[in-house]
Tab-separated table of C-alpha atoms and ligand atoms in Angstrom:
chain	number	residue	atom	x	y	z
E	398	MET	CA	-10.289	-1.868	-12.830
E	399	ILE	CA	-7.084	-1.954	-13.701
E	400	ARG	CA	-5.547	-4.746	-15.836
E	401	PHE	CA	-1.225	-5.058	-16.786
E	402	GLU	CA	-1.055	-8.188	-19.738
E	403	ASN	CA	2.474	-8.796	-19.572
E	404	VAL	CA	3.433	-5.517	-18.869
E	405	SER	CA	7.488	-4.258	-19.380
E	406	LYS	CA	9.532	-0.731	-20.106
E	407	VAL	CA	13.168	-0.369	-20.648
E	408	PHE	CA	14.729	2.393	-19.927
E	409	ASP	CA	16.930	3.289	-22.949
E	410	GLY	CA	19.582	0.738	-22.734
E	411	ASN	CA	19.381	-0.591	-19.782
E	412	LYS	CA	17.433	-4.190	-18.949
E	413	LYS	CA	14.362	-3.935	-18.341
E	414	ALA	CA	13.447	-2.239	-15.155
E	415	VAL	CA	9.667	-4.239	-15.774
E	416	ASP	CA	9.184	-7.544	-17.412
E	417	SER	CA	6.189	-8.745	-18.350
E	418	VAL	CA	4.187	-8.190	-15.203
E	419	SER	CA	0.815	-9.298	-15.680
E	420	PHE	CA	-2.241	-8.152	-12.864
E	421	THR	CA	-5.827	-7.137	-11.779
E	422	ILE	CA	-7.284	-5.101	-9.424
E	423	PRO	CA	-10.430	-5.353	-8.855
E	424	ASN	CA	-12.126	-2.059	-8.424
E	425	GLY	CA	-12.192	-0.894	-4.903
E	426	GLU	CA	-9.683	-3.022	-3.576
E	427	ILE	CA	-5.726	-1.346	-1.731
E	428	PHE	CA	-3.446	-3.525	-4.130
E	429	VAL	CA	-0.043	-3.129	-2.498
E	430	LEU	CA	3.080	-2.835	-4.463
E	431	ILE	CA	6.352	-3.861	-2.789
E	432	GLY	CA	9.666	-5.046	-3.146
E	433	PRO	CA	13.582	-3.480	-3.030
E	434	SER	CA	15.084	-0.662	-4.320
E	435	GLY	CA	15.401	-0.548	-7.764
E	436	CYS	CA	12.697	-3.993	-8.609
E	437	GLY	CA	9.728	-1.873	-10.013
E	438	LYS	CA	8.124	-0.611	-8.073
E	439	THR	CA	7.769	3.411	-9.252
E	440	THR	CA	8.064	2.644	-12.928
E	441	THR	CA	5.728	-0.167	-12.596
E	442	LEU	CA	3.034	2.856	-11.130
E	443	LYS	CA	3.377	5.963	-13.307
E	444	MET	CA	2.429	3.437	-16.468
E	445	ILE	CA	-1.161	3.339	-15.589
E	446	ASN	CA	-1.234	6.946	-15.846
E	447	ARG	CA	0.731	6.987	-18.086
E	448	LEU	CA	4.092	9.217	-16.781
E	449	ILE	CA	5.811	6.932	-18.313
E	450	GLU	CA	5.043	5.141	-20.952
E	451	LEU	CA	4.944	0.727	-21.089
E	452	SER	CA	7.917	-0.469	-23.884
E	453	ASP	CA	5.226	-4.027	-23.863
E	454	GLY	CA	2.321	-5.312	-23.585
E	455	THR	CA	-1.090	-4.044	-22.195
E	456	ILE	CA	-2.361	-2.137	-19.605
E	457	TYR	CA	-6.391	-1.797	-19.555
E	458	ILE	CA	-8.316	0.742	-16.466
E	459	ASN	CA	-12.247	-0.099	-16.830
E	460	ASP	CA	-11.506	-2.960	-20.221
E	461	GLU	CA	-10.433	-0.123	-21.898
E	462	LYS	CA	-6.223	0.094	-22.973
E	463	VAL	CA	-4.338	3.496	-21.294
E	464	SER	CA	-3.068	3.834	-25.205
E	465	THR	CA	-6.345	5.158	-26.049
E	466	TYR	CA	-7.436	7.954	-23.526
E	467	ASN	CA	-6.813	10.970	-23.996
E	468	VAL	CA	-3.711	11.348	-21.158
E	469	HIS	CA	-5.490	14.141	-19.108
E	470	GLU	CA	-8.258	13.140	-18.743
E	471	LEU	CA	-6.709	9.749	-17.903
E	472	ARG	CA	-5.199	12.493	-15.405
E	473	TRP	CA	-7.826	13.327	-14.053
E	474	ASN	CA	-9.216	10.159	-13.220
E	475	ILE	CA	-6.703	9.003	-11.319
E	476	GLY	CA	-4.804	10.720	-8.347
E	477	TYR	CA	-1.349	10.618	-7.188
E	478	VAL	CA	-0.076	11.494	-3.741
E	479	LEU	CA	3.770	11.171	-4.393
E	480	GLN	CA	6.963	9.733	-1.981
E	481	ASN	CA	8.335	13.400	-1.852
E	482	ILE	CA	4.603	14.796	-1.143
E	483	GLY	CA	5.340	17.447	-3.928
E	484	LEU	CA	3.402	20.242	-3.224
E	485	PHE	CA	3.726	23.330	-4.348
E	486	PRO	CA	5.983	25.691	-1.606
E	487	HIS	CA	4.329	28.846	-3.098
E	488	MET	CA	0.657	28.085	-3.678
E	489	THR	CA	-1.965	27.872	-0.376
E	490	ILE	CA	-3.686	24.628	0.889
E	491	GLU	CA	-6.810	25.607	-0.704
E	492	GLU	CA	-4.618	26.502	-4.206
E	493	ASN	CA	-2.920	23.138	-3.876
E	494	ILE	CA	-5.242	21.010	-3.530
E	495	ALA	CA	-8.199	22.578	-5.232
E	496	ILE	CA	-5.541	21.751	-8.920
E	497	VAL	CA	-7.212	19.622	-9.969
E	498	PRO	CA	-10.572	20.769	-10.073
E	499	GLU	CA	-9.421	23.825	-11.107
E	500	MET	CA	-8.267	22.033	-14.769
E	501	LYS	CA	-11.617	20.653	-15.099
E	502	LYS	CA	-14.041	24.325	-14.125
E	503	TRP	CA	-15.386	23.594	-11.427
E	504	PRO	CA	-17.239	26.187	-10.415
E	505	LYS	CA	-15.595	27.742	-7.767
E	506	GLU	CA	-18.143	27.808	-5.358
E	507	LYS	CA	-18.359	23.581	-6.098
E	508	THR	CA	-14.326	23.704	-5.546
E	509	SER	CA	-14.134	25.931	-2.861
E	510	LYS	CA	-16.705	23.622	-0.839
E	511	ARG	CA	-14.799	20.374	-2.046
E	512	VAL	CA	-12.002	21.544	-0.269
E	513	ASP	CA	-13.405	22.760	3.148
E	514	GLU	CA	-14.942	18.319	3.079
E	515	LEU	CA	-12.008	17.300	2.006
E	516	LEU	CA	-9.392	18.959	4.411
E	517	ARG	CA	-11.764	17.870	7.297
E	518	MET	CA	-11.816	13.968	5.935
E	519	VAL	CA	-8.330	13.870	6.217
E	520	GLY	CA	-8.457	15.648	10.182
E	521	LEU	CA	-7.409	19.046	9.701
E	522	ASN	CA	-9.853	22.653	10.238
E	523	PRO	CA	-9.947	24.093	6.954
E	524	ALA	CA	-10.610	27.355	8.590
E	525	ASP	CA	-7.586	27.017	10.118
E	526	TYR	CA	-5.126	25.160	7.043
E	527	LYS	CA	-6.707	26.671	3.740
E	528	ASP	CA	-4.636	29.782	3.919
E	529	ARG	CA	-1.449	28.114	4.325
E	530	LYS	CA	1.993	27.402	2.799
E	531	PRO	CA	2.410	23.930	3.044
E	532	GLY	CA	6.101	24.476	4.825
E	533	GLU	CA	3.669	26.155	7.960
E	534	LEU	CA	2.245	22.270	8.261
E	535	SER	CA	4.521	19.084	9.381
E	536	GLY	CA	5.131	16.080	7.964
E	537	GLY	CA	2.070	14.693	8.615
E	538	GLN	CA	-0.125	17.301	7.906
E	539	GLN	CA	0.962	17.809	4.378
E	540	GLN	CA	0.875	14.727	3.564
E	541	ARG	CA	-2.870	14.772	4.682
E	542	ILE	CA	-2.626	16.762	2.164
E	543	GLY	CA	-1.639	14.921	-0.587
E	544	VAL	CA	-3.833	12.912	0.280
E	545	ALA	CA	-6.280	15.380	-0.236
E	546	ARG	CA	-5.119	16.848	-3.119
E	547	ALA	CA	-5.469	14.069	-4.810
E	548	LEU	CA	-8.974	12.845	-3.840
E	549	ALA	CA	-9.988	16.302	-5.035
E	550	ALA	CA	-12.054	16.055	-8.582
E	551	ASP	CA	-12.685	12.018	-6.641
E	552	PRO	CA	-11.592	10.598	-9.097
E	553	GLU	CA	-11.823	6.792	-9.382
E	554	PHE	CA	-8.486	5.548	-9.126
E	555	ILE	CA	-5.641	6.893	-6.562
E	556	LEU	CA	-1.667	5.737	-7.414
E	557	MET	CA	0.080	6.521	-4.192
E	558	ASP	CA	3.952	5.770	-4.314
E	559	GLU	CA	5.966	5.497	-0.713
E	560	PRO	CA	3.177	8.720	0.726
E	561	PHE	CA	4.148	7.401	4.171
E	562	SER	CA	8.003	6.486	3.836
E	563	ALA	CA	9.645	9.977	5.032
E	564	LEU	CA	7.111	10.284	8.745
E	565	ASP	CA	8.052	8.886	11.790
E	566	PRO	CA	6.361	5.543	13.180
E	567	ILE	CA	3.688	7.420	15.199
E	568	THR	CA	2.436	9.427	12.752
E	569	ARG	CA	3.115	6.655	10.284
E	570	GLU	CA	0.235	4.441	12.392
E	571	LYS	CA	-2.249	6.977	12.234
E	572	LEU	CA	-1.812	8.289	8.474
E	573	GLN	CA	-2.444	4.242	7.825
E	574	ASP	CA	-5.595	3.545	9.757
E	575	ASP	CA	-7.000	7.639	8.782
E	576	ILE	CA	-6.039	5.291	5.089
E	577	LEU	CA	-8.074	2.552	6.265
E	578	ALA	CA	-10.721	4.181	7.339
E	579	LEU	CA	-11.018	6.853	4.899
E	580	GLN	CA	-11.287	4.208	2.117
E	581	LYS	CA	-14.330	1.887	4.288
E	582	GLU	CA	-16.064	5.840	3.548
E	583	ILE	CA	-15.388	6.063	-0.562
E	584	LYS	CA	-13.808	2.914	-1.517
E	585	LYS	CA	-11.334	4.002	-4.357
E	586	THR	CA	-9.577	1.329	-6.147
E	587	ILE	CA	-5.619	2.378	-4.570
E	588	VAL	CA	-1.883	0.857	-6.093
E	589	PHE	CA	-0.295	1.656	-2.935
E	590	VAL	CA	3.809	1.204	-2.732
E	591	THR	CA	6.017	0.849	-0.323
E	592	HIS	CA	9.179	-1.373	1.334
E	593	ASP	CA	7.972	-2.023	3.800
E	594	MET	CA	6.392	-5.134	4.170
E	595	GLN	CA	4.300	-4.400	7.472
E	596	GLU	CA	2.205	-1.588	6.397
E	597	ALA	CA	1.334	-4.193	3.348
E	598	LEU	CA	0.251	-6.200	5.634
E	599	LYS	CA	-1.833	-4.127	7.237
E	600	LEU	CA	-2.853	-1.601	3.614
E	601	GLY	CA	-3.192	-4.494	1.565
E	602	ASP	CA	-6.262	-6.159	-0.142
E	603	ARG	CA	-3.552	-8.132	-2.088
E	604	ILE	CA	-0.185	-7.823	-1.781
E	605	CYS	CA	2.599	-8.003	-5.578
E	606	LEU	CA	6.339	-8.649	-4.162
E	607	MET	CA	8.219	-7.345	-7.293
E	608	LYS	CA	11.981	-8.207	-7.873
E	609	ASP	CA	14.087	-7.769	-10.713
E	610	GLY	CA	11.306	-5.891	-12.714
E	611	GLU	CA	9.447	-9.722	-12.732
E	612	VAL	CA	6.893	-10.593	-9.138
E	613	ALA	CA	7.744	-12.842	-7.621
E	614	GLN	CA	4.313	-13.218	-6.335
E	615	VAL	CA	0.612	-11.361	-5.685
E	616	GLY	CA	-1.992	-13.164	-3.681
E	617	THR	CA	-4.396	-11.265	0.162
E	618	PRO	CA	-1.998	-10.949	3.228
E	619	ALA	CA	-2.842	-14.855	4.540
E	620	GLU	CA	-1.192	-15.927	0.866
E	621	LEU	CA	2.010	-14.806	0.795
E	622	ILE	CA	2.764	-15.923	4.451
E	623	GLN	CA	0.848	-19.210	3.743
E	624	LYS	CA	1.695	-20.347	0.524
E	625	PRO	CA	4.896	-18.496	0.138
E	626	ALA	CA	5.949	-19.135	-4.028
E	627	ASN	CA	9.652	-19.192	-3.621
E	628	GLU	CA	12.131	-18.834	-1.078
E	629	PHE	CA	13.054	-14.927	-0.916
E	630	VAL	CA	8.982	-14.221	-0.760
E	631	ARG	CA	9.572	-16.226	2.438
E	632	ASP	CA	12.507	-14.338	3.561
E	633	PHE	CA	10.657	-10.429	2.421
E	634	ILE	CA	7.139	-11.055	4.668
E	635	GLY	CA	9.895	-12.270	7.394
E	636	GLY	CA	10.920	-8.930	7.191
E	637	LYS	CA	14.717	-10.528	6.622
E	638	GLY	CA	17.311	-7.465	7.397
E	639	HIS	CA	14.457	-5.587	8.633
E	640	SER	CA	13.549	-4.805	12.158
E	641	LEU	CA	11.013	-6.994	12.533
E	642	GLU	CA	13.163	-9.648	12.405
E	643	ASN	CA	15.447	-8.094	15.829
E	644	GLU	CA	12.041	-7.614	17.133
E	645	PHE	CA	10.295	-10.419	16.825
E	646	ASN	CA	9.381	-12.352	20.121
E	647	LEU	CA	7.866	-15.756	19.852
E	648	ALA	CA	6.194	-15.492	23.412
E	649	ASP	CA	4.688	-12.027	22.645
E	650	ILE	CA	2.257	-13.623	21.165
E	651	LEU	CA	1.319	-16.712	21.837
E	652	SER	CA	-2.525	-17.687	23.048
E	653	PRO	CA	-3.711	-19.988	25.513
E	654	ILE	CA	-4.078	-23.284	24.882
E	655	GLU	CA	-7.590	-24.189	26.319
E	656	GLU	CA	-8.304	-28.287	24.807
E	657	PRO	CA	-6.552	-31.384	25.099
E	658	LEU	CA	-3.377	-31.334	22.393
E	659	ASP	CA	-3.763	-33.003	18.728
E	660	VAL	CA	-1.081	-35.229	18.363
E	661	ASP	CA	0.226	-34.491	15.087
E	662	ARG	CA	0.075	-30.620	15.621
E	663	ALA	CA	3.159	-28.939	14.642
E	664	TYR	CA	5.566	-28.236	17.418
E	665	ILE	CA	8.054	-25.446	17.404
E	666	PRO	CA	10.337	-23.989	20.580
E	667	ILE	CA	9.482	-20.406	22.429
E	668	ASP	CA	12.838	-19.095	21.101
E	669	SER	CA	11.807	-19.652	17.428
E	670	THR	CA	12.832	-16.140	14.152
E	671	ILE	CA	10.290	-14.911	12.667
E	672	HIS	CA	11.277	-17.307	9.800
E	673	GLU	CA	11.209	-20.378	11.876
E	674	THR	CA	7.692	-19.646	12.808
E	675	LEU	CA	6.165	-19.257	9.565
E	676	SER	CA	7.180	-21.455	8.242
E	677	ALA	CA	6.407	-23.726	10.514
E	678	LEU	CA	2.390	-22.273	9.457
E	679	ALA	CA	2.855	-22.346	6.179
E	680	HIS	CA	1.834	-25.859	6.021
E	681	GLU	CA	-0.264	-25.761	9.418
E	682	GLU	CA	-3.338	-22.673	10.675
E	683	ILE	CA	-1.812	-23.368	14.164
E	684	ALA	CA	1.928	-24.362	15.555
E	685	ILE	CA	2.207	-25.720	18.941
E	686	VAL	CA	4.438	-23.930	21.086
E	687	LYS	CA	7.385	-25.416	24.312
E	688	LYS	CA	9.457	-24.336	26.297
E	689	ASP	CA	11.734	-26.847	27.985
E	690	GLY	CA	9.304	-29.148	26.116
E	691	THR	CA	6.244	-27.766	27.608
E	692	PRO	CA	3.023	-26.960	25.742
E	693	VAL	CA	3.218	-23.352	26.309
E	694	GLY	CA	0.589	-21.917	24.177
E	695	TYR	CA	-0.431	-21.815	20.766
E	696	VAL	CA	0.571	-19.300	17.779
E	697	SER	CA	-2.181	-18.797	14.853
E	698	ARG	CA	-1.428	-17.669	10.968
E	699	GLU	CA	-4.244	-14.849	11.757
E	700	THR	CA	-2.346	-13.888	15.357
E	701	ILE	CA	0.725	-13.503	13.036
E	702	ILE	CA	-0.117	-11.597	10.503
E	703	ARG	CA	-2.510	-9.408	13.206
E	704	HIS	CA	1.980	-9.014	14.330
E	705	LEU	CA	2.763	-8.721	11.367
E	706	ALA	CA	0.793	-5.771	9.886
E	707	GLY	CA	1.074	-4.295	13.494
E	708	THR	CA	-2.695	-4.061	14.150
E	709	ARG	CA	-4.594	-5.775	17.362
E	710	ALA	CA	-6.709	-8.617	17.528
E	711	GLY	CA	-10.685	-7.240	14.880
E	712	GLU	CA	-8.869	-4.127	14.308
E	713	THR	CA	-8.841	-4.821	10.890
E	714	GLY	CA	-11.745	-6.205	8.940
X	2210	ATP	N1	13.659	7.798	-15.911
X	2210	ATP	C1	15.192	6.634	-16.024
X	2210	ATP	N2	15.406	6.122	-16.698
X	2210	ATP	C2	16.343	4.683	-16.284
X	2210	ATP	N3	16.396	4.147	-16.284
X	2210	ATP	C3	15.589	4.090	-14.763
X	2210	ATP	C4	14.899	5.391	-14.654
X	2210	ATP	N4	13.685	5.384	-13.797
X	2210	ATP	C5	14.086	4.123	-13.738
X	2210	ATP	N5	15.077	3.581	-13.948
X	2210	ATP	C6	16.131	1.934	-13.060
X	2210	ATP	O1	13.817	1.432	-13.785
X	2210	ATP	C7	15.382	0.692	-12.356
X	2210	ATP	C8	12.997	0.484	-11.826
X	2210	ATP	O2	13.620	1.619	-11.409
X	2210	ATP	P1	11.547	2.285	-10.242
X	2210	ATP	O3	11.850	3.540	-9.747
X	2210	ATP	O4	10.500	1.817	-11.128
X	2210	ATP	O5	12.227	0.981	-8.814
X	2210	ATP	P2	11.348	1.246	-7.450
X	2210	ATP	O6	11.235	-0.058	-7.237
X	2210	ATP	O7	10.492	2.280	-7.697
X	2210	ATP	O8	12.446	1.733	-6.505
X	2210	ATP	P3	12.583	2.034	-4.621
X	2210	ATP	O9	12.341	1.446	-3.756
X	2210	ATP	O10	14.342	2.748	-4.996
X	2210	ATP	O11	11.519	3.688	-5.075
X	2210	ATP	C9	15.625	0.702	-11.285
X	2210	ATP	O12	17.201	-0.264	-12.127
X	2210	ATP	C10	16.443	2.496	-12.357
X	2210	ATP	O13	17.139	3.186	-12.720
X	2211	MG	MG1	10.200	3.588	-5.967
């Protein structure tokens, strides 16, 4: 469990980068930190493994203050995947993955077995990749190595800072699927930073939306969609200013009406924007969609959450 209690960070002479943030992440959860550039996501993440010292408040890991841990032991128990991959270019893939096990002085044999196991886990054949240098791998493959390295010494917690943002959309989706599949097996506590709402909705058990160093809202994807705390949350989820907004087409996600209609239903026109659709669904489980005044189908909260998360029905648990 990771718990933030009124945590703030002030860098020298600046305004608060993180401002009295509180949340609790239970074990086994994927907790997504999202928000505009500069809102304090990376700072929040780095205070967990003390790459940045907090200015005020308390962070607990398994009920113990992070400040009381030996900093090396703390970091060994927290895997960290950096945004720009952060592999050492002069070291082989095997050496890169083995960094923490070596620091922990694992026997060579155990480390070597673990490297093979991890490479297979992230879908790369050990014999083909172990001895290569990072420069001889594609961006997506390097990112997999970054994930393997973070998992190497079997940490309880994993911090991932925009791990997939540099990748093309197809590789990115594949790695998102892989993380979800992997998480079913390993059940780690993962804090995942992104600025992509679709990614957040797809991966997050819960999402923490930040703004100007503060928490705007913490909740499940459904909660953020159903009960946005304010206009900022509603706009952010609706992808205002993002591609989501322009690509949205209500006609693509209609379900057929199979029963007589309840007159009290919410009605929305077929050309509604994603904002209008989300607003209608904020108060209702489903909304009836009309074209030229005639009902042509309905849209439910579940459908729209799946749509926003870019997954097909039945794909996520
Ligand atoms: N070492 C530092 N010294 C001074 N200010 C800093 C430092 N690191 C971050 N900041 C400031 O703190 C604020 C939050 O930065 P942070 O890196 O946490 O944002 P972020 O949400 O991760 O942004 P992005 O999405 O662009 O990565 C920003 O205003 C940033 O300029
Ligand atoms: Mg950042």
